Coordinates of C-alpha atoms in Angstrom, one line a residue:
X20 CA -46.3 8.2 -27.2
X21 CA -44.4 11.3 -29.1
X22 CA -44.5 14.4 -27.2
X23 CA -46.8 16.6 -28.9
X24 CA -45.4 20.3 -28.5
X25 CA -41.3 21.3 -28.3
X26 CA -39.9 24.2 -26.3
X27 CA -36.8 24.4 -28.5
X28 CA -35.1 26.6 -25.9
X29 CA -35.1 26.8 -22.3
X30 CA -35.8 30.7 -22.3
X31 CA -38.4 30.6 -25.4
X32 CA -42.1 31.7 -24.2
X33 CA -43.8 29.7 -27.2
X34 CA -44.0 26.1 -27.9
X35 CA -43.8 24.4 -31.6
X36 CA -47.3 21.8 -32.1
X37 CA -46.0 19.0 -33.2
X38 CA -49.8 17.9 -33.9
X39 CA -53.0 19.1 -33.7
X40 CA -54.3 20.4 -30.1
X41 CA -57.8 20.9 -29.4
X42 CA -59.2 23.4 -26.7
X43 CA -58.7 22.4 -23.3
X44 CA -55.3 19.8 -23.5
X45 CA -52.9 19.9 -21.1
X46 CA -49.4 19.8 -23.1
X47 CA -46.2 19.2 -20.8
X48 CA -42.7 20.7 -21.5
X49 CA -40.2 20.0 -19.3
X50 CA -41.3 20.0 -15.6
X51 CA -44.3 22.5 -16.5
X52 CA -47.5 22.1 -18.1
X53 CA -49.8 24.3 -20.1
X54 CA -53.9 24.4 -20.9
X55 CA -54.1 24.9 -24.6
X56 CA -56.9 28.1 -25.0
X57 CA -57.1 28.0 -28.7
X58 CA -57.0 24.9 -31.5
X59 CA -53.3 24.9 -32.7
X60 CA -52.6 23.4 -35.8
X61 CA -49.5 21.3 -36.5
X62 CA -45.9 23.4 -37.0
X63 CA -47.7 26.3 -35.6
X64 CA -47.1 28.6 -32.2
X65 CA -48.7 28.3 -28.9
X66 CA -48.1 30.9 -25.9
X67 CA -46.5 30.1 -23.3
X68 CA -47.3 33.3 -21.1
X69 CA -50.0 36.1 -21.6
X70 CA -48.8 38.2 -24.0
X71 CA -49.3 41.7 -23.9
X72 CA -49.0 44.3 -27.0
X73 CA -45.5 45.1 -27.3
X74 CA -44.2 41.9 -25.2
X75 CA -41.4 40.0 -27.2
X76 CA -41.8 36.3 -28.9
X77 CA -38.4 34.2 -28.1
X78 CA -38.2 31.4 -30.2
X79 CA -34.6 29.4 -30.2
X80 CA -33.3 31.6 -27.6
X81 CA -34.0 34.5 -29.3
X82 CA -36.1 37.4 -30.5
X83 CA -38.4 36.4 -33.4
X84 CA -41.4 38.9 -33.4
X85 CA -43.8 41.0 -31.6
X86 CA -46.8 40.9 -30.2
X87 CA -49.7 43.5 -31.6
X88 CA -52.6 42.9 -29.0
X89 CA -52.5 40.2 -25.9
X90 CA -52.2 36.9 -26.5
X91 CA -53.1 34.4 -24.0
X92 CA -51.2 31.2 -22.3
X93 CA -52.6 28.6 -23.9
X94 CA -53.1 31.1 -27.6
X95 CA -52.7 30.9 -31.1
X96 CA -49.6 33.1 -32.5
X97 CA -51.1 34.3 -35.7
X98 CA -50.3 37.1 -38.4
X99 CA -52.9 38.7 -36.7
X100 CA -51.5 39.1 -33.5
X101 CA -47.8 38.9 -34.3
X102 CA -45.3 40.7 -36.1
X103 CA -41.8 40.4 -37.0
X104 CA -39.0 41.6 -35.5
X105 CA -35.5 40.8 -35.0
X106 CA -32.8 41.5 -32.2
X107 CA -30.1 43.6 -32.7
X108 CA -26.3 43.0 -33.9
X109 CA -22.9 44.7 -34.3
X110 CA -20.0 43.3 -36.3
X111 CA -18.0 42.9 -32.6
X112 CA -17.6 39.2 -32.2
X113 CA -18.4 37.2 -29.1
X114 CA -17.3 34.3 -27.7
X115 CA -18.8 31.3 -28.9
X116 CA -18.3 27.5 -28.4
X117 CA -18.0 24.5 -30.7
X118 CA -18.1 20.8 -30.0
X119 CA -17.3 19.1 -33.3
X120 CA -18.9 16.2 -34.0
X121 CA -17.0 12.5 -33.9
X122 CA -16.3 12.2 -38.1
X123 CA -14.0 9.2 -37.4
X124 CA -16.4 6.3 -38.8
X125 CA -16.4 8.9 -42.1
X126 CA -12.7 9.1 -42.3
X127 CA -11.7 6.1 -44.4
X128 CA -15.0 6.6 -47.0
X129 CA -14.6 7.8 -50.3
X130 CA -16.9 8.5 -53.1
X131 CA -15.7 7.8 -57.2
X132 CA -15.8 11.5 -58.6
X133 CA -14.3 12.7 -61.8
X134 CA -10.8 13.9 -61.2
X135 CA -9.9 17.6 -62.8
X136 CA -6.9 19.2 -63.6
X137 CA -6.9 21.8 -61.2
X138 CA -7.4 19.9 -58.5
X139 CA -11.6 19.2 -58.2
X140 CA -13.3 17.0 -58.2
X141 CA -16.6 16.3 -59.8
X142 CA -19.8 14.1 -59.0
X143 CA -20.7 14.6 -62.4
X144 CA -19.3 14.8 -65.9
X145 CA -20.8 17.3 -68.2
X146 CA -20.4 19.8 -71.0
X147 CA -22.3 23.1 -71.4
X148 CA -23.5 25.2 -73.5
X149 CA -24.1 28.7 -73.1
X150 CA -24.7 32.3 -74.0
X151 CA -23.4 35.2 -73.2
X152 CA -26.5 37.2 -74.0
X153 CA -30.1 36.3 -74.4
X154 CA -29.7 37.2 -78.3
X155 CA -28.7 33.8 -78.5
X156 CA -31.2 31.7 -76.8
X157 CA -32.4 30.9 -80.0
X158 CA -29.4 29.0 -80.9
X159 CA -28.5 27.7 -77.9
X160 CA -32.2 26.1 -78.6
X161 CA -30.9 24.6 -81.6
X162 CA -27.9 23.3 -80.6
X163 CA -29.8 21.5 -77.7
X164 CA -32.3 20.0 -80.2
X165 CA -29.8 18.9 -82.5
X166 CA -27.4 17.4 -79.6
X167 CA -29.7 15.8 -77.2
X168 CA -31.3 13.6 -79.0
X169 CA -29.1 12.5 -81.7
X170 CA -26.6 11.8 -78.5
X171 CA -29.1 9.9 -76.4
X172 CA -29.9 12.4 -73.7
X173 CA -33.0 13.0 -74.2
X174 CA -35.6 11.3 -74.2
X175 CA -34.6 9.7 -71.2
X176 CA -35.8 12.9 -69.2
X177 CA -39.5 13.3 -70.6
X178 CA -41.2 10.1 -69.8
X179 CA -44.1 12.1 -71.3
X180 CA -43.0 11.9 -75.1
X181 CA -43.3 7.9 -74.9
X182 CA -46.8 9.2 -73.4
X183 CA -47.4 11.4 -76.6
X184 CA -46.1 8.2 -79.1
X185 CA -48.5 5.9 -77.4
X186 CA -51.8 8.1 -77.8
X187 CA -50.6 8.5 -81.6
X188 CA -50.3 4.7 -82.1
X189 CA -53.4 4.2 -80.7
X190 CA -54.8 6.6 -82.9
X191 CA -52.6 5.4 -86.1
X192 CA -54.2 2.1 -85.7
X193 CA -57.5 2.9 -85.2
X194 CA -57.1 4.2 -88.4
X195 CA -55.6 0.9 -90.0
X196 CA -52.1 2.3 -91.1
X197 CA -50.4 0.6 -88.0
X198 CA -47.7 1.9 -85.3
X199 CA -44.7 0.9 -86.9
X200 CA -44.3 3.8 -89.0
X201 CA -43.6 6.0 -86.0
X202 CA -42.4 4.1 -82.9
X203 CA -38.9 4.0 -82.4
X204 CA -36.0 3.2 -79.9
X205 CA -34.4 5.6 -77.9
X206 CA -30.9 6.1 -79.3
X207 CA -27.7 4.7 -76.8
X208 CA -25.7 7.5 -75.5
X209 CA -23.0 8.3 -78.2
X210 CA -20.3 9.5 -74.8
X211 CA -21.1 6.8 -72.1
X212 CA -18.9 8.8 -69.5
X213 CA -20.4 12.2 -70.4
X214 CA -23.8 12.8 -68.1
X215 CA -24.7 14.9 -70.3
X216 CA -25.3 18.1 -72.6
X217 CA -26.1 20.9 -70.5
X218 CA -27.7 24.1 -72.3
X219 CA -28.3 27.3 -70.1
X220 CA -30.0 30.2 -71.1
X221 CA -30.5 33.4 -69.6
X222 CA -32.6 37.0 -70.4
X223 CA -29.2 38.5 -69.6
X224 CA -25.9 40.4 -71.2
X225 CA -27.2 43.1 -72.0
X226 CA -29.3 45.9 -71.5
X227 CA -28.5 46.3 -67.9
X228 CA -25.9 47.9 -66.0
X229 CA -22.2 46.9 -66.6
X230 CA -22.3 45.4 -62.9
X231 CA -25.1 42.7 -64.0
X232 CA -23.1 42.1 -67.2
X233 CA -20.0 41.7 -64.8
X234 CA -21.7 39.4 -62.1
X235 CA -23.7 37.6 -65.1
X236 CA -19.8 37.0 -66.7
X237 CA -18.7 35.7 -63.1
X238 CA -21.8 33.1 -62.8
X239 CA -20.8 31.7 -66.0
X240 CA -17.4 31.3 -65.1
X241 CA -18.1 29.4 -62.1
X242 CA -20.4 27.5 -64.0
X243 CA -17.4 27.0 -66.4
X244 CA -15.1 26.0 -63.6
X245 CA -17.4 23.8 -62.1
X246 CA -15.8 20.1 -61.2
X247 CA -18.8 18.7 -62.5
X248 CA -18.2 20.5 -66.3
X249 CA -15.6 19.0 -68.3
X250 CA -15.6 22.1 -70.8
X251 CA -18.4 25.1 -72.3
X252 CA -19.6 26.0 -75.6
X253 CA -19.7 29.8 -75.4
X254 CA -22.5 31.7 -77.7
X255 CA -21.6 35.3 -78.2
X256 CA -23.5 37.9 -80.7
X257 CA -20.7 40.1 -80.5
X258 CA -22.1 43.9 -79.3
X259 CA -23.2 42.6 -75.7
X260 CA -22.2 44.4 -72.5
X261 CA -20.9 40.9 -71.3
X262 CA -18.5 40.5 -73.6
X263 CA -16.0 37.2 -74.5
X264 CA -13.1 39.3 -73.0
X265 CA -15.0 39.8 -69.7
X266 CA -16.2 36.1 -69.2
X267 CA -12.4 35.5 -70.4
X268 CA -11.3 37.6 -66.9
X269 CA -13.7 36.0 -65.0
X270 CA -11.8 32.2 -66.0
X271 CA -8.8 33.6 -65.2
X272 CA -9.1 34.7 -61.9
X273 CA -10.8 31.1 -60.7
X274 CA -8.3 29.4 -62.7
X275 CA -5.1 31.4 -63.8
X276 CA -4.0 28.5 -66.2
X277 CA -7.4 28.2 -67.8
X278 CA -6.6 24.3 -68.0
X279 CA -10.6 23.5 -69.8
X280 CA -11.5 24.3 -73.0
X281 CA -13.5 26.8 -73.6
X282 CA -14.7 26.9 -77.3
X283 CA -16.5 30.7 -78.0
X284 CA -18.6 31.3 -81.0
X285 CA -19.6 35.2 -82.1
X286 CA -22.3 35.4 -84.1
X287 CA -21.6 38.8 -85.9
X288 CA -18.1 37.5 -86.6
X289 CA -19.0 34.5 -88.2
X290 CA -21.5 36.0 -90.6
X291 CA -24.4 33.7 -91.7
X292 CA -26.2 31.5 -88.8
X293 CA -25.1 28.3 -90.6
X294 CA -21.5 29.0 -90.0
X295 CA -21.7 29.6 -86.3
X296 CA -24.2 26.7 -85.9
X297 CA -22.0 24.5 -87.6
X298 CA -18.5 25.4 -87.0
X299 CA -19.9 25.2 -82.8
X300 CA -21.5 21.9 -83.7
X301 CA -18.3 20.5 -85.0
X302 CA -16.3 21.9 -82.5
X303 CA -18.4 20.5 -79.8
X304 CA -18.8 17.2 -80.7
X305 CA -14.8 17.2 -80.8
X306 CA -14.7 18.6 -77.6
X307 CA -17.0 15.5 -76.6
X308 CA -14.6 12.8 -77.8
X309 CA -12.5 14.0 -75.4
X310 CA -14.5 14.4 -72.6
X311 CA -15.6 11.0 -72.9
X312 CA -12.1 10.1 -72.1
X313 CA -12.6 11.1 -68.3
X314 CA -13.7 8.3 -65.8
X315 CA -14.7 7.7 -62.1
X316 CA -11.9 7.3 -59.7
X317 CA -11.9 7.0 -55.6
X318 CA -12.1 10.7 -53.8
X319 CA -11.9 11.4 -50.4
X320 CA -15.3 13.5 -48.9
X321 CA -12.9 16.5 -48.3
X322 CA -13.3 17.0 -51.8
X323 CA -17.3 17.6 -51.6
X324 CA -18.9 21.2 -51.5
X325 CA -22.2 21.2 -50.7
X326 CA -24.7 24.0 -51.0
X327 CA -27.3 24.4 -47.6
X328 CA -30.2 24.9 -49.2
X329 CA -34.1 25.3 -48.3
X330 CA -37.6 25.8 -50.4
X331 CA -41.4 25.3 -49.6
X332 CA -40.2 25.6 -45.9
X333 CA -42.7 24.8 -42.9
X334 CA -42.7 25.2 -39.3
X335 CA -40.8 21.7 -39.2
X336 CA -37.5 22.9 -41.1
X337 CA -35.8 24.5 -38.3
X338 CA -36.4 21.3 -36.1
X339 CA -36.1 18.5 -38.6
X340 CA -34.5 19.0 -41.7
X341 CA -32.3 21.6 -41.3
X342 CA -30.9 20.4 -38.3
X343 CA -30.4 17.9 -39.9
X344 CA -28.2 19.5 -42.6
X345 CA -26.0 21.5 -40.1
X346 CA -25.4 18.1 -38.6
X347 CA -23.9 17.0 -42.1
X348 CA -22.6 20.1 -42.3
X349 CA -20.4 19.8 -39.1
X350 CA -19.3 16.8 -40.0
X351 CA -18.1 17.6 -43.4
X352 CA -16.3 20.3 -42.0
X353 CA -14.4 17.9 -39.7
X354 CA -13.3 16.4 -42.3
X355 CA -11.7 18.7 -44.7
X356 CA -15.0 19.4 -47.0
X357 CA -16.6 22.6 -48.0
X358 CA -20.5 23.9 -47.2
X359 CA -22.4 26.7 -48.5
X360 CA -25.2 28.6 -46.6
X361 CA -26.5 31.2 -48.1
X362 CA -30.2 33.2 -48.4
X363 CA -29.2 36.4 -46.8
X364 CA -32.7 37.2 -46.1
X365 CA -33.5 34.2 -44.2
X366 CA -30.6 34.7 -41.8
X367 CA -32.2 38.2 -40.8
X368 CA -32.6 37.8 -36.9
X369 CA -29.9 35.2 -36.3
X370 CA -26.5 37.6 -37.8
X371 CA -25.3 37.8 -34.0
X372 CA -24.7 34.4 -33.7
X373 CA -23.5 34.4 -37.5
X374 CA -21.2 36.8 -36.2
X375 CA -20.2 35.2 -33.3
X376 CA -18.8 31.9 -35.1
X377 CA -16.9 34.0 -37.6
X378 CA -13.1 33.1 -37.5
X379 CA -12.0 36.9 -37.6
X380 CA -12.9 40.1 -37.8
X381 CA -12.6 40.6 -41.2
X382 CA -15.1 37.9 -42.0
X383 CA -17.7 39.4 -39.5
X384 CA -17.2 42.3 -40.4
X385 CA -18.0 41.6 -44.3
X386 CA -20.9 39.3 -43.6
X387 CA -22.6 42.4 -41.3
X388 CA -21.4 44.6 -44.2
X389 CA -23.1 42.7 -46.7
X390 CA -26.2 42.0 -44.4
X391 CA -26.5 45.6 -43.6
X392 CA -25.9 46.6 -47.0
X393 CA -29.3 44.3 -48.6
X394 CA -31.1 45.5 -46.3
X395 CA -30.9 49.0 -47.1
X396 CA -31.4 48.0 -51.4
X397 CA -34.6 46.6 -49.9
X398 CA -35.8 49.3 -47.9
X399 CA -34.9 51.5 -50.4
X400 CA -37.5 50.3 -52.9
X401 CA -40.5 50.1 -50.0
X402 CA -39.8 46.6 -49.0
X403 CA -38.0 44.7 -46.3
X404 CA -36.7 40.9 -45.3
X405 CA -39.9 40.7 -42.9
X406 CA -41.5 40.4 -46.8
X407 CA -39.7 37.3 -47.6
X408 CA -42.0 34.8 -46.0
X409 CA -44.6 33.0 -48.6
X410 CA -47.9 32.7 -48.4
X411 CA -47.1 29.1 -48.4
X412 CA -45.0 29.4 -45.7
X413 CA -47.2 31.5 -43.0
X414 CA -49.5 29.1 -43.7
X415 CA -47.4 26.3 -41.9
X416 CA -46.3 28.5 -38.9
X417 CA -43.6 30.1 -40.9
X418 CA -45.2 33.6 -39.8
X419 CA -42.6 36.3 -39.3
X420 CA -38.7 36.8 -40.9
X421 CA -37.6 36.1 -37.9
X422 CA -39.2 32.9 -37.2
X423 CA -37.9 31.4 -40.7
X424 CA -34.4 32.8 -40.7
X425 CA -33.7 31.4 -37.1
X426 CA -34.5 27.6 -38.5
X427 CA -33.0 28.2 -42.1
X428 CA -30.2 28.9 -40.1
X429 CA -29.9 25.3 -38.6
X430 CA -28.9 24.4 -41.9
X431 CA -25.1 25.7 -41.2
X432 CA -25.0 23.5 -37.9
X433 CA -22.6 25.2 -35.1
X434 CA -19.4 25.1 -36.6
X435 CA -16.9 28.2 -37.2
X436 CA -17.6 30.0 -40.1
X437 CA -14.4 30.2 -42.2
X438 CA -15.3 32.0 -45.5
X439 CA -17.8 34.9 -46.5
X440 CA -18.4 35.0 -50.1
X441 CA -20.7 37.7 -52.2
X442 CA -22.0 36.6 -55.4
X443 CA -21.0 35.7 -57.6
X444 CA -17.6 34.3 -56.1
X445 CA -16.4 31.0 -55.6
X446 CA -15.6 29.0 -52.7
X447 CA -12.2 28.3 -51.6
X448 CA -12.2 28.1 -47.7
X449 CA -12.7 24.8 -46.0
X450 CA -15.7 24.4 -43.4
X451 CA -18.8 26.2 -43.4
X452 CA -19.2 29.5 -46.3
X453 CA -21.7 32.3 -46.0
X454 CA -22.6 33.6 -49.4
X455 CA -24.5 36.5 -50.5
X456 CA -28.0 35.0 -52.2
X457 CA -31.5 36.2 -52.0
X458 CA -33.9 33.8 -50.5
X459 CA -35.1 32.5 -53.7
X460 CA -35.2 28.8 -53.9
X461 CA -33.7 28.8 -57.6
X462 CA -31.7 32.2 -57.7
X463 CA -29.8 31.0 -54.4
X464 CA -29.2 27.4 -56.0
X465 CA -27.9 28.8 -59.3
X466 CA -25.5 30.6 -57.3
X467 CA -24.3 28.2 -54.8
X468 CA -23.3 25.6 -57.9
X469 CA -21.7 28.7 -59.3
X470 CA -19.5 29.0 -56.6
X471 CA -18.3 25.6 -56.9
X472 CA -20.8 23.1 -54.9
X473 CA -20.9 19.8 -56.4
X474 CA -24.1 18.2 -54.4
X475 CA -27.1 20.0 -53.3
X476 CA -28.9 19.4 -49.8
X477 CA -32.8 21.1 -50.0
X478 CA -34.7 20.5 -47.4
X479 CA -38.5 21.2 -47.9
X480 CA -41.9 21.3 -46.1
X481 CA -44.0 22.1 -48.7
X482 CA -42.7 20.2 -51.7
X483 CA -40.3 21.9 -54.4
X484 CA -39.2 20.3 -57.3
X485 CA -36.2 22.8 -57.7
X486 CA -33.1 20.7 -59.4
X487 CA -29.8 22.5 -61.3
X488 CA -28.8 21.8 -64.6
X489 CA -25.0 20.7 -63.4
X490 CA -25.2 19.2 -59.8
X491 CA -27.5 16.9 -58.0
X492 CA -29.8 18.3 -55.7
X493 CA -30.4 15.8 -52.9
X494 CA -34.4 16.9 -51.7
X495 CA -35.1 16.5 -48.0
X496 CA -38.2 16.5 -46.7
X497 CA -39.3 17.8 -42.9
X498 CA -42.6 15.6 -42.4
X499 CA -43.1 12.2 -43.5
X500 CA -47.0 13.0 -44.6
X501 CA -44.7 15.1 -47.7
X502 CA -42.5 12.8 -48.2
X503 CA -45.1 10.3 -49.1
X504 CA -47.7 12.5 -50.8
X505 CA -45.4 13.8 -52.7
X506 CA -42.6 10.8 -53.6
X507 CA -41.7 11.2 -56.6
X508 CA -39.6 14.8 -56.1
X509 CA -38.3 13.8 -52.4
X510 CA -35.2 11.9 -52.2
X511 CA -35.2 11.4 -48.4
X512 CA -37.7 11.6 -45.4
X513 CA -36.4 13.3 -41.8
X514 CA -40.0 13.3 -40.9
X515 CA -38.4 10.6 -37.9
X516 CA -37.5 13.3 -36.0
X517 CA -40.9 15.1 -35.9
X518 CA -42.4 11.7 -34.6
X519 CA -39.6 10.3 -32.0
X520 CA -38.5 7.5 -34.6
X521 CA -35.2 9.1 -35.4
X522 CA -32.6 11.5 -34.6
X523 CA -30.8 14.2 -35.8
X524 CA -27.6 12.4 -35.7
X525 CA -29.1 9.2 -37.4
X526 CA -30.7 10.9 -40.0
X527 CA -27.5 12.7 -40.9
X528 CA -25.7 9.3 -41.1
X529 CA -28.0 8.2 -43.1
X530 CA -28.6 11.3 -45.2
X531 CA -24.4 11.2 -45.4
X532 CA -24.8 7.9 -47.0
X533 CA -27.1 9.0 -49.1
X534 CA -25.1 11.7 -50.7
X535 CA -22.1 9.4 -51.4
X536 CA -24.6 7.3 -53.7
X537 CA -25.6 10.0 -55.2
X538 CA -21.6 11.5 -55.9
X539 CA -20.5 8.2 -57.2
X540 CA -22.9 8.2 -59.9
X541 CA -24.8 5.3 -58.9
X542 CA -28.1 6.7 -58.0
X543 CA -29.7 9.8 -59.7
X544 CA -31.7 12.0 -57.4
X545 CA -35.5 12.8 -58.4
X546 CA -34.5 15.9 -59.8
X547 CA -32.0 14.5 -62.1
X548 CA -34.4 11.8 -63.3
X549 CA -37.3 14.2 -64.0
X550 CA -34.5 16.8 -65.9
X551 CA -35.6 19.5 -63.3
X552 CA -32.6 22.0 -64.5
X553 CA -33.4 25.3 -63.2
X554 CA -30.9 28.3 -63.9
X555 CA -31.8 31.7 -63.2
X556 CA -28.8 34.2 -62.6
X557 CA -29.5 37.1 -59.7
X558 CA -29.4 40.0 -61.2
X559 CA -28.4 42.3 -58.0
X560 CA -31.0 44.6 -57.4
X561 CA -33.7 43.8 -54.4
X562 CA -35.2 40.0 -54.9
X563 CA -36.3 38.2 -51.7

């Protein structure tokens, strides 16, 4: 029988249901037992001791809210009796420990990735388009309907167009003038080596202050720089406060040899709309020829980055999924790779032991810095990181700040923290990255991929169908109940954990495996095949 609660830390004074309890069982944890005084639904909190008003809620070994009235053994934590709050931190370091996981069966393995210039190397092979201010998201429009179909990209992605065709037939014949008029085959892709077109738009550039234009410029450029991206088509009007020149900059400090090409089209410069259209389309498609020219070749796994990344979370992420994750995540590190864990506000409560794993003093002092410095933007508009849980997620035990950030945190497993980034910078140190992202599911994906991660592991206990127009975003689910109900976004199930099938360490070897298919190009993740490409750029005033 699986156990039906978890104390996930010896000095925790709650336990995790890990299925329903009625009034009156008797759950055991450890060598003690417990008389449950209140129904607890699944993923939620049950008291350990009687809680007065005041008294401190330890979850993980630390301090995750507080309660508002008493509580008793055996009780439902609740929004109504809970609230958050989070133990304090200073930037001083303290020792912590690391056992690093055995990576040697990984050492040998390789995935096929496309090889760059500078060094990259991609899990993907794609060309984008872009603009550099929301003026041109009409033309980017264009291009993208004159490209994707005429290259073979895209009806492949809207299952529901062959939907459409067939409800026309039907009626064309009912009518007597046949089908044959209007079905036809879906073109072969022109640039079998190319994944695809990739068009981005934005309601940026302009407008704003000079820092959004700056960071918007810097985005771009990692998206530019990308392993996965062969090369951009650049859309300019020509008066924008993110101008050519600045995007220019932003190239040249991720890559001082600017060794992709970069083609840039201004709209005021060229006069009529036909000539920019055209003289981008030819260019393009030139471009194209010789991207094509790029193919798969063996890569060791040092050469993956992979954003952390979570969405629709539940009171199962910090003990399934995530875990999970920080597993991979160790392991990658042993090995030479890069990882990215970011969503600021869902680290809130845990930047102590953040700080603690930091390498130096410089780097925890820049990741409390940057914590320390949110907050206040936050707090200076009326709000606050104990804002950031969704209804969606209180609603599966998620049910303070506090409680969410210390199992988001999971995600970055236990190993040093080498590199603290702010957005929108890319990565460079190998191991485990902190960067700078609101906890936005999309907002923290766009950046992660802008700062150079070429696979994407999202766990969810909701369900999400978040995916990123340049690299593959590997969905994990907490709970097998999701992970069925909802098959057709979730790529793989850690629900084995919840129910004593599995382990944290099997899943990751099996998740690990997972991710190789998916960088060597022969398996698409469920966000690729339903063209879930979602782009939005941070603009850096307060989003949670």
């Amino acid at each position: 029988m699986p156990e039906s609660v978890l104390q996930l830390d010896s000095r925790d004074n709650v336990l995790v249901a890990l299925t329903p309890l009625e009034i009156g069982t008797v759950v055991h944890f450890g060598n003690a037992t417990c008389t449950v005084t209140q129904a607890i639904p699944p993923k939620h909190k049950l008291a350990l001791v009687d809680f007065k008003s005041g008294d401190l809620v330890l979850m993980y070994g630390m301090v995750v809210g507080e309660a508002t009235e008493p509580i008793p053994s055996g009780g439902l934590l609740s929004t109504r009796n809970i609230r958050h709050r989070a133990g304090n931190y200073s930037a001083t370091r303290q020792p912590a420990s690391f056992a690093a996981p055995d990576a040697t069966a990984w050492a040998a393995r390789t995935f096929k990735g496309f090889h760059r210039a500078d060094g990259q190397v991609g899990t993907r092979n794609y060309w984008l388009v872009l603009p550099l201010v929301f003026c041109e998201n009409r033309n980017v429009g264009r291009m993208k309907e004159a490209l994707e179909e005429e290259l073979g990209y895209g009806s492949a992605h809207n299952s529901y167009r062959q939907h459409v065709r067939k409800l026309v037939e039907r009626k064309t014949s009912s009518n007597g003038n046949g089908a044959a008029e209007i079905a036809h085959a879906n073109p072969e892709r022109v640039f079998p080596n190319i994944d695809g077109v990739r068009f981005l738009t934005h309601e940026g550039g302009c407008g704003g202050t000079r820092q959004d234009a700056q960071a918007l410029c810097g985005l771009l450029a990692g998206y530019i720089h990308h392993p996965n991206v062969a090369g951009a088509t650049v859309l300019s009007l020509g008066c924008q406060n993110a101008q050519s020149t600045m995007l220019l900059d932003e190239l040249r400090a991720r890559d001082p040899e600017m060794r992709k090409p970069v083609l840039i089209y201004d709209q005021q410069r060229s006069g009529r709309e036909t000539a920019l259209m055209t003289g981008a389309l030819d260019s393009t498609f030139d471009a194209l020829v010789e991207a094509n020219k790029a193919t798969r070749a063996p890569a060791p796994l040092s050469a993956l980055t992979v954003a952390l990344q979570c969405g629709g979370s539940d009171g199962f992420s910090g003990i399934s999924a995530n875990p999970t994750l920080g597993y991979v995540s160790d392991l990658l590190g042993v090995l030479g790779g890069k990882t990215i864990l970011s969503e600021f506000p869902e680290l809130h409560g845990v930047e102590q032991e953040l700080i603690n794993r930091c390498e130096t003093d410089e780097l925890a002092e820049r990741f409390s810095h940057l914590m320390q410095t949110y907050a206040a933007r936050a707090k200076a508009v009326h709000s606050g990181f104990d804002f950031n849980p969704s209804p969606g997620n209180i609603r599966d035990g998620l049910i303070t700040d506090a409680i969410k950030s210390a199992g988001a945190a999971r995600k970055g497993g236990a190993a040093p923290i080498r590199g603290v980034l702010d957005y929108p910078e890319y990565v460079a140190a190998k191991g485990l990255n902190l960067q700078c992202t609101p906890g936005n599911d999309v907002e923290s994906v766009t950046a992660q991929v802008g700062a150079g991660a070429n696979l994407v592991l999202f766990t969810t206990g909701l369900g999400t169908p978040t995916g990123n127009p340049v690299a593959p975003v590997v969905k994990v689910s907490t709970n097998s109940t999701l992970a069925e109900r909802m098959a057709d976004i979730i790529d793989f199930d850690a629900g084995g954990i919840i129910t004593g099938e599995s382990t944290i360490p099997a899943c990751a070897s099996s998740l690990l495996d997972l991710c190789i298919q998916v960088a060597n190009g022969e398996r698409l993740t469920k966000a690729e095949s339903l063209g879930q490409n979602d782009f939005i750029p941070w603009k850096r005033g307060v989003s949670l």
